[in-house]
Amino acid sequence: MTRLGPDDRPGFKDVEVVEGYDRWASTYEGEANPLIRLEEPLTLALIGEVQGQRVLDVGCGTGRYCVQLAQRGAAVSGVDPSRGMLEQAWRKIEGSHAEPGGWGRGASRRGSHAERGNQEAISCQVELYHGTLEEAGFPDEHFDLVVSALALSHLPVLEPTLRECARVLKRGGRMVISDLHPFWPIAGHDYVEFFDPAGQEYRIAEYAHLVEEYWQLFSQLGLQVRRFLSQGLKAGWLRSFPLCEGMRASLWRSF
């Protein structure tokens, strides 16, 4: 499970991104994630209407945006280098009967997801690709919308991935990105951590990317920033996540 707070716990193990998320994948969906609770409302507000659009989700993980946007009428392609996270996304799309395995590098799967609401079934189509965005090799100007949620903080250098995002984005298309506030990793919490069932802590590195860095890259790539939103902690918010009680002391100490 995820625990946010003091950074001086002994015995943790550093893991690189793909290995870390492969290890975390089986329990990732079962945790109350405070970052997602902060991030998702703002990201969905920026995404807006997607009916009939072709959407790319970069670093799609367990497919939380893939399914939501496909249910809203988009044709969604999700890309992620973690085999374990894609397996969870595939189960979410195809259900418990989904066939496991088969996620070799460069493999892709197209599936359908159906849920029954109050009155009628909702069906949607999602394609998942195992690898990096560069390896996926999508055509130029292929997508109406590119989304990347809480993923780019794992990249030490943004430019190659953002350049590829701009290449596959149609003229007049939109890009929506969510990232950690840079003060968080700069203050010392430059990783995301999780714990295995035996209590072993693992840490995956995260990197601070200043707003100015994004702004300069967008300008170089011919992209215009239309909106910028920032989410703060609301009164009583930490009490919703008992494992985050240490965050209050950590924030006060850091800032």
PDB file of C-alpha atoms in Angstrom:
ATOM      1  CA  MET A   1       0.000   0.000   0.000  1.00  0.00           C
ATOM      2  CA  THR A   2       1.057   3.612  -0.490  1.00  0.00           C
ATOM      3  CA  ARG A   3       2.286   5.622   2.479  1.00  0.00           C
ATOM      4  CA  LEU A   4       3.165   9.290   2.218  1.00  0.00           C
ATOM      5  CA  GLY A   5       5.139  11.002   4.938  1.00  0.00           C
ATOM      6  CA  PRO A   6       8.640  11.176   6.418  1.00  0.00           C
ATOM      7  CA  ASP A   7      11.402  10.137   4.049  1.00  0.00           C
ATOM      8  CA  ASP A   8      13.820   8.615   6.569  1.00  0.00           C
ATOM      9  CA  ARG A   9      12.445   5.063   6.774  1.00  0.00           C
ATOM     10  CA  PRO A  10      15.270   2.487   6.544  1.00  0.00           C
ATOM     11  CA  GLY A  11      15.288  -0.655   4.438  1.00  0.00           C
ATOM     12  CA  PHE A  12      13.617   0.584   1.253  1.00  0.00           C
ATOM     13  CA  LYS A  13      14.646  -0.657  -2.196  1.00  0.00           C
ATOM     14  CA  ASP A  14      14.988   1.578  -5.249  1.00  0.00           C
ATOM     15  CA  VAL A  15      13.525   0.078  -8.432  1.00  0.00           C
ATOM     16  CA  GLU A  16      13.421   1.414 -11.970  1.00  0.00           C
ATOM     17  CA  VAL A  17      10.072   2.469 -13.387  1.00  0.00           C
ATOM     18  CA  VAL A  18       9.007  -0.617 -15.339  1.00  0.00           C
ATOM     19  CA  GLU A  19      10.107  -3.123 -12.692  1.00  0.00           C
ATOM     20  CA  GLY A  20       8.471  -1.041  -9.990  1.00  0.00           C
ATOM     21  CA  TYR A  21       5.085  -0.804 -11.665  1.00  0.00           C
ATOM     22  CA  ASP A  22       5.210  -4.471 -12.645  1.00  0.00           C
ATOM     23  CA  ARG A  23       5.656  -5.279  -8.947  1.00  0.00           C
ATOM     24  CA  TRP A  24       2.980  -2.806  -7.845  1.00  0.00           C
ATOM     25  CA  ALA A  25       0.380  -3.666 -10.488  1.00  0.00           C
ATOM     26  CA  SER A  26      -1.491  -6.416  -8.636  1.00  0.00           C
ATOM     27  CA  THR A  27      -2.311  -4.152  -5.660  1.00  0.00           C
ATOM     28  CA  TYR A  28      -2.315  -0.737  -7.361  1.00  0.00           C
ATOM     29  CA  GLU A  29      -6.073  -0.607  -7.964  1.00  0.00           C
ATOM     30  CA  GLY A  30      -6.939  -1.729  -4.445  1.00  0.00           C
ATOM     31  CA  GLU A  31      -5.474   1.326  -2.711  1.00  0.00           C
ATOM     32  CA  ALA A  32      -7.044   4.686  -1.953  1.00  0.00           C
ATOM     33  CA  ASN A  33      -4.667   6.937  -3.884  1.00  0.00           C
ATOM     34  CA  PRO A  34      -4.626  10.542  -2.639  1.00  0.00           C
ATOM     35  CA  LEU A  35      -2.805  11.864  -5.707  1.00  0.00           C
ATOM     36  CA  ILE A  36      -5.475  10.480  -8.030  1.00  0.00           C
ATOM     37  CA  ARG A  37      -8.188  12.019  -5.857  1.00  0.00           C
ATOM     38  CA  LEU A  38      -6.500  15.406  -6.258  1.00  0.00           C
ATOM     39  CA  GLU A  39      -5.653  15.028  -9.941  1.00  0.00           C
ATOM     40  CA  GLU A  40      -8.606  13.348 -11.610  1.00  0.00           C
ATOM     41  CA  PRO A  41     -11.315  16.050 -11.254  1.00  0.00           C
ATOM     42  CA  LEU A  42      -9.059  18.716 -12.767  1.00  0.00           C
ATOM     43  CA  THR A  43      -7.881  16.466 -15.598  1.00  0.00           C
ATOM     44  CA  LEU A  44     -11.400  15.399 -16.543  1.00  0.00           C
ATOM     45  CA  ALA A  45     -12.509  19.048 -16.496  1.00  0.00           C
ATOM     46  CA  LEU A  46      -9.714  19.945 -18.918  1.00  0.00           C
ATOM     47  CA  ILE A  47     -10.435  16.952 -21.161  1.00  0.00           C
ATOM     48  CA  GLY A  48     -14.089  17.842 -21.595  1.00  0.00           C
ATOM     49  CA  GLU A  49     -16.073  16.433 -24.532  1.00  0.00           C
ATOM     50  CA  VAL A  50     -14.474  13.536 -26.427  1.00  0.00           C
ATOM     51  CA  GLN A  51     -17.390  12.028 -28.360  1.00  0.00           C
ATOM     52  CA  GLY A  52     -16.158  10.796 -31.749  1.00  0.00           C
ATOM     53  CA  GLN A  53     -12.539  11.773 -31.066  1.00  0.00           C
ATOM     54  CA  ARG A  54      -9.406   9.653 -31.379  1.00  0.00           C
ATOM     55  CA  VAL A  55      -7.558   9.800 -28.032  1.00  0.00           C
ATOM     56  CA  LEU A  56      -4.071   8.701 -26.968  1.00  0.00           C
ATOM     57  CA  ASP A  57      -3.326   7.964 -23.294  1.00  0.00           C
ATOM     58  CA  VAL A  58       0.451   8.080 -22.699  1.00  0.00           C
ATOM     59  CA  GLY A  59       1.460   6.065 -19.632  1.00  0.00           C
ATOM     60  CA  CYS A  60      -2.052   4.656 -19.368  1.00  0.00           C
ATOM     61  CA  GLY A  61      -1.213   2.328 -16.459  1.00  0.00           C
ATOM     62  CA  THR A  62      -4.270   0.370 -15.351  1.00  0.00           C
ATOM     63  CA  GLY A  63      -6.455   2.144 -17.897  1.00  0.00           C
ATOM     64  CA  ARG A  64      -8.488   4.452 -15.676  1.00  0.00           C
ATOM     65  CA  TYR A  65      -8.696   7.143 -18.359  1.00  0.00           C
ATOM     66  CA  CYS A  66      -8.833   4.657 -21.251  1.00  0.00           C
ATOM     67  CA  VAL A  67     -12.120   3.231 -20.010  1.00  0.00           C
ATOM     68  CA  GLN A  68     -13.656   6.537 -18.889  1.00  0.00           C
ATOM     69  CA  LEU A  69     -12.951   8.301 -22.170  1.00  0.00           C
ATOM     70  CA  ALA A  70     -14.011   5.336 -24.291  1.00  0.00           C
ATOM     71  CA  GLN A  71     -17.295   5.233 -22.396  1.00  0.00           C
ATOM     72  CA  ARG A  72     -17.756   8.871 -23.376  1.00  0.00           C
ATOM     73  CA  GLY A  73     -17.534   7.946 -27.045  1.00  0.00           C
ATOM     74  CA  ALA A  74     -13.821   8.260 -27.851  1.00  0.00           C
ATOM     75  CA  ALA A  75     -11.665   5.722 -29.697  1.00  0.00           C
ATOM     76  CA  VAL A  76      -8.811   5.304 -27.207  1.00  0.00           C
ATOM     77  CA  SER A  77      -5.265   3.993 -27.591  1.00  0.00           C
ATOM     78  CA  GLY A  78      -3.317   3.430 -24.382  1.00  0.00           C
ATOM     79  CA  VAL A  79       0.478   3.059 -24.247  1.00  0.00           C
ATOM     80  CA  ASP A  80       2.520   1.864 -21.273  1.00  0.00           C
ATOM     81  CA  PRO A  81       5.905   0.120 -20.819  1.00  0.00           C
ATOM     82  CA  SER A  82       4.719  -1.911 -17.800  1.00  0.00           C
ATOM     83  CA  ARG A  83       3.413  -5.359 -18.668  1.00  0.00           C
ATOM     84  CA  GLY A  84       1.853  -5.717 -15.203  1.00  0.00           C
ATOM     85  CA  MET A  85      -0.107  -2.465 -15.400  1.00  0.00           C
ATOM     86  CA  LEU A  86      -1.380  -3.293 -18.887  1.00  0.00           C
ATOM     87  CA  GLU A  87      -2.569  -6.668 -17.625  1.00  0.00           C
ATOM     88  CA  GLN A  88      -4.682  -4.863 -15.031  1.00  0.00           C
ATOM     89  CA  ALA A  89      -6.002  -2.505 -17.700  1.00  0.00           C
ATOM     90  CA  TRP A  90      -6.870  -5.461 -19.911  1.00  0.00           C
ATOM     91  CA  ARG A  91      -8.834  -7.117 -17.097  1.00  0.00           C
ATOM     92  CA  LYS A  92     -10.698  -3.864 -16.546  1.00  0.00           C
ATOM     93  CA  ILE A  93     -11.604  -3.709 -20.237  1.00  0.00           C
ATOM     94  CA  GLU A  94     -12.370  -7.370 -20.890  1.00  0.00           C
ATOM     95  CA  GLY A  95     -13.461  -8.465 -17.422  1.00  0.00           C
ATOM     96  CA  SER A  96     -12.308 -11.370 -15.291  1.00  0.00           C
ATOM     97  CA  HIS A  97     -12.370 -13.740 -18.277  1.00  0.00           C
ATOM     98  CA  ALA A  98      -9.539 -11.817 -19.978  1.00  0.00           C
ATOM     99  CA  GLU A  99      -6.710 -13.998 -21.243  1.00  0.00           C
ATOM    100  CA  PRO A 100      -3.490 -13.357 -19.255  1.00  0.00           C
ATOM    101  CA  GLY A 101       0.006 -13.000 -20.685  1.00  0.00           C
ATOM    102  CA  GLY A 102       0.976 -12.238 -24.248  1.00  0.00           C
ATOM    103  CA  TRP A 103       2.370  -8.777 -23.528  1.00  0.00           C
ATOM    104  CA  GLY A 104       5.666  -9.028 -25.386  1.00  0.00           C
ATOM    105  CA  ARG A 105       7.421  -5.778 -26.189  1.00  0.00           C
ATOM    106  CA  GLY A 106       5.531  -4.116 -29.006  1.00  0.00           C
ATOM    107  CA  ALA A 107       2.401  -6.240 -28.516  1.00  0.00           C
ATOM    108  CA  SER A 108      -0.990  -4.601 -28.787  1.00  0.00           C
ATOM    109  CA  ARG A 109      -4.540  -5.682 -28.016  1.00  0.00           C
ATOM    110  CA  ARG A 110      -7.882  -4.278 -29.018  1.00  0.00           C
ATOM    111  CA  GLY A 111     -10.831  -5.055 -26.780  1.00  0.00           C
ATOM    112  CA  SER A 112     -14.317  -3.987 -25.831  1.00  0.00           C
ATOM    113  CA  HIS A 113     -15.600  -2.934 -22.444  1.00  0.00           C
ATOM    114  CA  ALA A 114     -19.254  -3.085 -21.474  1.00  0.00           C
ATOM    115  CA  GLU A 115     -20.997  -1.997 -18.308  1.00  0.00           C
ATOM    116  CA  ARG A 116     -24.699  -1.935 -17.574  1.00  0.00           C
ATOM    117  CA  GLY A 117     -25.908   1.344 -16.203  1.00  0.00           C
ATOM    118  CA  ASN A 118     -29.342   2.210 -14.867  1.00  0.00           C
ATOM    119  CA  GLN A 119     -31.028   1.746 -18.234  1.00  0.00           C
ATOM    120  CA  GLU A 120     -28.699   0.432 -20.905  1.00  0.00           C
ATOM    121  CA  ALA A 121     -25.334  -1.195 -21.498  1.00  0.00           C
ATOM    122  CA  ILE A 122     -22.372   1.029 -22.316  1.00  0.00           C
ATOM    123  CA  SER A 123     -19.924  -0.476 -24.814  1.00  0.00           C
ATOM    124  CA  CYS A 124     -16.600   0.979 -25.859  1.00  0.00           C
ATOM    125  CA  GLN A 125     -13.441   0.111 -27.754  1.00  0.00           C
ATOM    126  CA  VAL A 126      -9.908   0.438 -26.398  1.00  0.00           C
ATOM    127  CA  GLU A 127      -6.525  -0.502 -27.856  1.00  0.00           C
ATOM    128  CA  LEU A 128      -3.559  -1.097 -25.546  1.00  0.00           C
ATOM    129  CA  TYR A 129       0.085  -1.048 -26.652  1.00  0.00           C
ATOM    130  CA  HIS A 130       3.020  -2.416 -24.647  1.00  0.00           C
ATOM    131  CA  GLY A 131       6.096  -0.210 -24.984  1.00  0.00           C
ATOM    132  CA  THR A 132       7.047   3.446 -25.183  1.00  0.00           C
ATOM    133  CA  LEU A 133       5.277   6.044 -27.278  1.00  0.00           C
ATOM    134  CA  GLU A 134       8.252   6.187 -29.620  1.00  0.00           C
ATOM    135  CA  GLU A 135       8.108   2.412 -30.118  1.00  0.00           C
ATOM    136  CA  ALA A 136       4.372   2.488 -30.847  1.00  0.00           C
ATOM    137  CA  GLY A 137       5.051   4.337 -34.109  1.00  0.00           C
ATOM    138  CA  PHE A 138       1.670   6.025 -34.546  1.00  0.00           C
ATOM    139  CA  PRO A 139       1.197   8.043 -37.776  1.00  0.00           C
ATOM    140  CA  ASP A 140       1.701  11.801 -37.896  1.00  0.00           C
ATOM    141  CA  GLU A 141      -1.296  13.916 -36.815  1.00  0.00           C
ATOM    142  CA  HIS A 142      -3.268  10.831 -35.813  1.00  0.00           C
ATOM    143  CA  PHE A 143      -5.005  11.890 -32.573  1.00  0.00           C
ATOM    144  CA  ASP A 144      -7.501  14.618 -31.679  1.00  0.00           C
ATOM    145  CA  LEU A 145      -6.460  14.500 -28.023  1.00  0.00           C
ATOM    146  CA  VAL A 146      -3.330  13.335 -26.188  1.00  0.00           C
ATOM    147  CA  VAL A 147      -3.621  12.703 -22.434  1.00  0.00           C
ATOM    148  CA  SER A 148      -0.840  11.900 -19.968  1.00  0.00           C
ATOM    149  CA  ALA A 149      -1.790  11.659 -16.297  1.00  0.00           C
ATOM    150  CA  LEU A 150       0.792  11.516 -13.497  1.00  0.00           C
ATOM    151  CA  ALA A 151       3.263   9.742 -15.764  1.00  0.00           C
ATOM    152  CA  LEU A 152       5.747  12.297 -17.099  1.00  0.00           C
ATOM    153  CA  SER A 153       7.234  12.868 -13.642  1.00  0.00           C
ATOM    154  CA  HIS A 154       9.021   9.525 -14.113  1.00  0.00           C
ATOM    155  CA  LEU A 155      10.982  10.922 -17.063  1.00  0.00           C
ATOM    156  CA  PRO A 156      14.277  12.674 -16.306  1.00  0.00           C
ATOM    157  CA  VAL A 157      14.008  14.442 -19.686  1.00  0.00           C
ATOM    158  CA  LEU A 158      10.655  15.554 -21.104  1.00  0.00           C
ATOM    159  CA  GLU A 159      11.590  16.677 -24.606  1.00  0.00           C
ATOM    160  CA  PRO A 160      11.648  13.347 -26.539  1.00  0.00           C
ATOM    161  CA  THR A 161       8.255  12.219 -25.283  1.00  0.00           C
ATOM    162  CA  LEU A 162       6.589  15.631 -25.644  1.00  0.00           C
ATOM    163  CA  ARG A 163       8.007  15.931 -29.165  1.00  0.00           C
ATOM    164  CA  GLU A 164       6.465  12.566 -30.048  1.00  0.00           C
ATOM    165  CA  CYS A 165       3.158  13.649 -28.487  1.00  0.00           C
ATOM    166  CA  ALA A 166       3.185  16.770 -30.649  1.00  0.00           C
ATOM    167  CA  ARG A 167       4.012  14.726 -33.764  1.00  0.00           C
ATOM    168  CA  VAL A 168       1.013  12.407 -33.413  1.00  0.00           C
ATOM    169  CA  LEU A 169      -1.377  15.241 -32.452  1.00  0.00           C
ATOM    170  CA  LYS A 170      -3.585  16.650 -35.211  1.00  0.00           C
ATOM    171  CA  ARG A 171      -3.369  20.329 -36.096  1.00  0.00           C
ATOM    172  CA  GLY A 172      -5.910  22.005 -33.878  1.00  0.00           C
ATOM    173  CA  GLY A 173      -5.839  19.029 -31.496  1.00  0.00           C
ATOM    174  CA  ARG A 174      -5.493  19.224 -27.731  1.00  0.00           C
ATOM    175  CA  MET A 175      -3.011  17.883 -25.187  1.00  0.00           C
ATOM    176  CA  VAL A 176      -3.908  17.493 -21.484  1.00  0.00           C
ATOM    177  CA  ILE A 177      -1.105  16.704 -19.024  1.00  0.00           C
ATOM    178  CA  SER A 178      -1.191  16.281 -15.251  1.00  0.00           C
ATOM    179  CA  ASP A 179       2.020  16.185 -13.237  1.00  0.00           C
ATOM    180  CA  LEU A 180       3.194  16.487  -9.666  1.00  0.00           C
ATOM    181  CA  HIS A 181       3.777  19.976  -8.355  1.00  0.00           C
ATOM    182  CA  PRO A 182       7.574  20.392  -8.681  1.00  0.00           C
ATOM    183  CA  PHE A 183       7.915  21.533  -5.074  1.00  0.00           C
ATOM    184  CA  TRP A 184       7.078  17.994  -3.904  1.00  0.00           C
ATOM    185  CA  PRO A 185      10.143  16.227  -5.413  1.00  0.00           C
ATOM    186  CA  ILE A 186      12.343  19.296  -4.915  1.00  0.00           C
ATOM    187  CA  ALA A 187      11.512  19.179  -1.197  1.00  0.00           C
ATOM    188  CA  GLY A 188      12.880  15.645  -0.978  1.00  0.00           C
ATOM    189  CA  HIS A 189       9.978  13.338  -1.815  1.00  0.00           C
ATOM    190  CA  ASP A 190      11.435  12.573  -5.240  1.00  0.00           C
ATOM    191  CA  TYR A 191       9.861   9.145  -5.569  1.00  0.00           C
ATOM    192  CA  VAL A 192       6.578   7.271  -5.340  1.00  0.00           C
ATOM    193  CA  GLU A 193       6.580   4.406  -2.873  1.00  0.00           C
ATOM    194  CA  PHE A 194       4.607   1.222  -2.408  1.00  0.00           C
ATOM    195  CA  PHE A 195       4.769  -1.780  -0.096  1.00  0.00           C
ATOM    196  CA  ASP A 196       4.517  -5.445  -0.991  1.00  0.00           C
ATOM    197  CA  PRO A 197       2.408  -7.860   1.126  1.00  0.00           C
ATOM    198  CA  ALA A 198       5.460  -8.649   3.279  1.00  0.00           C
ATOM    199  CA  GLY A 199       5.928  -4.966   4.138  1.00  0.00           C
ATOM    200  CA  GLN A 200       8.957  -4.332   1.929  1.00  0.00           C
ATOM    201  CA  GLU A 201       9.024  -0.731   0.707  1.00  0.00           C
ATOM    202  CA  TYR A 202       9.937   0.029  -2.913  1.00  0.00           C
ATOM    203  CA  ARG A 203      10.622   3.475  -4.352  1.00  0.00           C
ATOM    204  CA  ILE A 204      10.318   4.579  -7.979  1.00  0.00           C
ATOM    205  CA  ALA A 205      12.162   7.794  -8.862  1.00  0.00           C
ATOM    206  CA  GLU A 206      10.264  10.940  -9.842  1.00  0.00           C
ATOM    207  CA  TYR A 207      11.718  14.138 -11.272  1.00  0.00           C
ATOM    208  CA  ALA A 208      10.765  17.770 -10.793  1.00  0.00           C
ATOM    209  CA  HIS A 209       9.641  19.515 -13.985  1.00  0.00           C
ATOM    210  CA  LEU A 210       9.038  23.227 -13.493  1.00  0.00           C
ATOM    211  CA  VAL A 211       6.140  24.975 -15.184  1.00  0.00           C
ATOM    212  CA  GLU A 212       8.721  27.009 -17.118  1.00  0.00           C
ATOM    213  CA  GLU A 213      10.211  23.792 -18.540  1.00  0.00           C
ATOM    214  CA  TYR A 214       6.839  22.695 -19.878  1.00  0.00           C
ATOM    215  CA  TRP A 215       6.093  26.196 -21.160  1.00  0.00           C
ATOM    216  CA  GLN A 216       9.360  26.438 -23.096  1.00  0.00           C
ATOM    217  CA  LEU A 217       8.968  22.973 -24.629  1.00  0.00           C
ATOM    218  CA  PHE A 218       5.380  23.647 -25.677  1.00  0.00           C
ATOM    219  CA  SER A 219       6.519  26.841 -27.388  1.00  0.00           C
ATOM    220  CA  GLN A 220       9.335  25.027 -29.198  1.00  0.00           C
ATOM    221  CA  LEU A 221       6.903  22.352 -30.391  1.00  0.00           C
ATOM    222  CA  GLY A 222       4.353  24.840 -31.720  1.00  0.00           C
ATOM    223  CA  LEU A 223       1.829  24.246 -28.923  1.00  0.00           C
ATOM    224  CA  GLN A 224      -0.113  26.993 -27.161  1.00  0.00           C
ATOM    225  CA  VAL A 225      -1.054  26.773 -23.479  1.00  0.00           C
ATOM    226  CA  ARG A 226      -4.772  27.477 -23.114  1.00  0.00           C
ATOM    227  CA  ARG A 227      -5.371  26.693 -19.434  1.00  0.00           C
ATOM    228  CA  PHE A 228      -3.269  25.940 -16.377  1.00  0.00           C
ATOM    229  CA  LEU A 229      -4.846  24.587 -13.191  1.00  0.00           C
ATOM    230  CA  SER A 230      -3.309  23.798  -9.814  1.00  0.00           C
ATOM    231  CA  GLN A 231      -4.925  21.786  -7.033  1.00  0.00           C
ATOM    232  CA  GLY A 232      -4.258  22.490  -3.377  1.00  0.00           C
ATOM    233  CA  LEU A 233      -4.979  20.486  -0.220  1.00  0.00           C
ATOM    234  CA  LYS A 234      -8.393  21.285   1.251  1.00  0.00           C
ATOM    235  CA  ALA A 235      -9.220  21.425   4.953  1.00  0.00           C
ATOM    236  CA  GLY A 236      -9.708  17.943   6.347  1.00  0.00           C
ATOM    237  CA  TRP A 237      -8.557  16.286   3.118  1.00  0.00           C
ATOM    238  CA  LEU A 238      -5.697  14.347   4.737  1.00  0.00           C
ATOM    239  CA  ARG A 239      -8.074  12.810   7.260  1.00  0.00           C
ATOM    240  CA  SER A 240      -9.712  10.932   4.368  1.00  0.00           C
ATOM    241  CA  PHE A 241      -6.486   8.969   3.959  1.00  0.00           C
ATOM    242  CA  PRO A 242      -5.259   7.621   7.335  1.00  0.00           C
ATOM    243  CA  LEU A 243      -1.977   6.470   5.794  1.00  0.00           C
ATOM    244  CA  CYS A 244      -1.220  10.090   4.868  1.00  0.00           C
ATOM    245  CA  GLU A 245      -1.279  11.557   8.365  1.00  0.00           C
ATOM    246  CA  GLY A 246       2.503  11.886   8.168  1.00  0.00           C
ATOM    247  CA  MET A 247       2.143  14.111   5.124  1.00  0.00           C
ATOM    248  CA  ARG A 248       1.076  17.075   7.250  1.00  0.00           C
ATOM    249  CA  ALA A 249       4.316  17.020   9.242  1.00  0.00           C
ATOM    250  CA  SER A 250       6.305  16.415   6.078  1.00  0.00           C
ATOM    251  CA  LEU A 251       4.731  19.391   4.315  1.00  0.00           C
ATOM    252  CA  TRP A 252       5.269  21.704   7.235  1.00  0.00           C
ATOM    253  CA  ARG A 253       8.857  20.594   7.549  1.00  0.00           C
ATOM    254  CA  SER A 254       9.567  20.972   3.836  1.00  0.00           C
ATOM    255  CA  PHE A 255       7.954  24.318   3.177  1.00  0.00           C
TER     256      PHE A 255
END
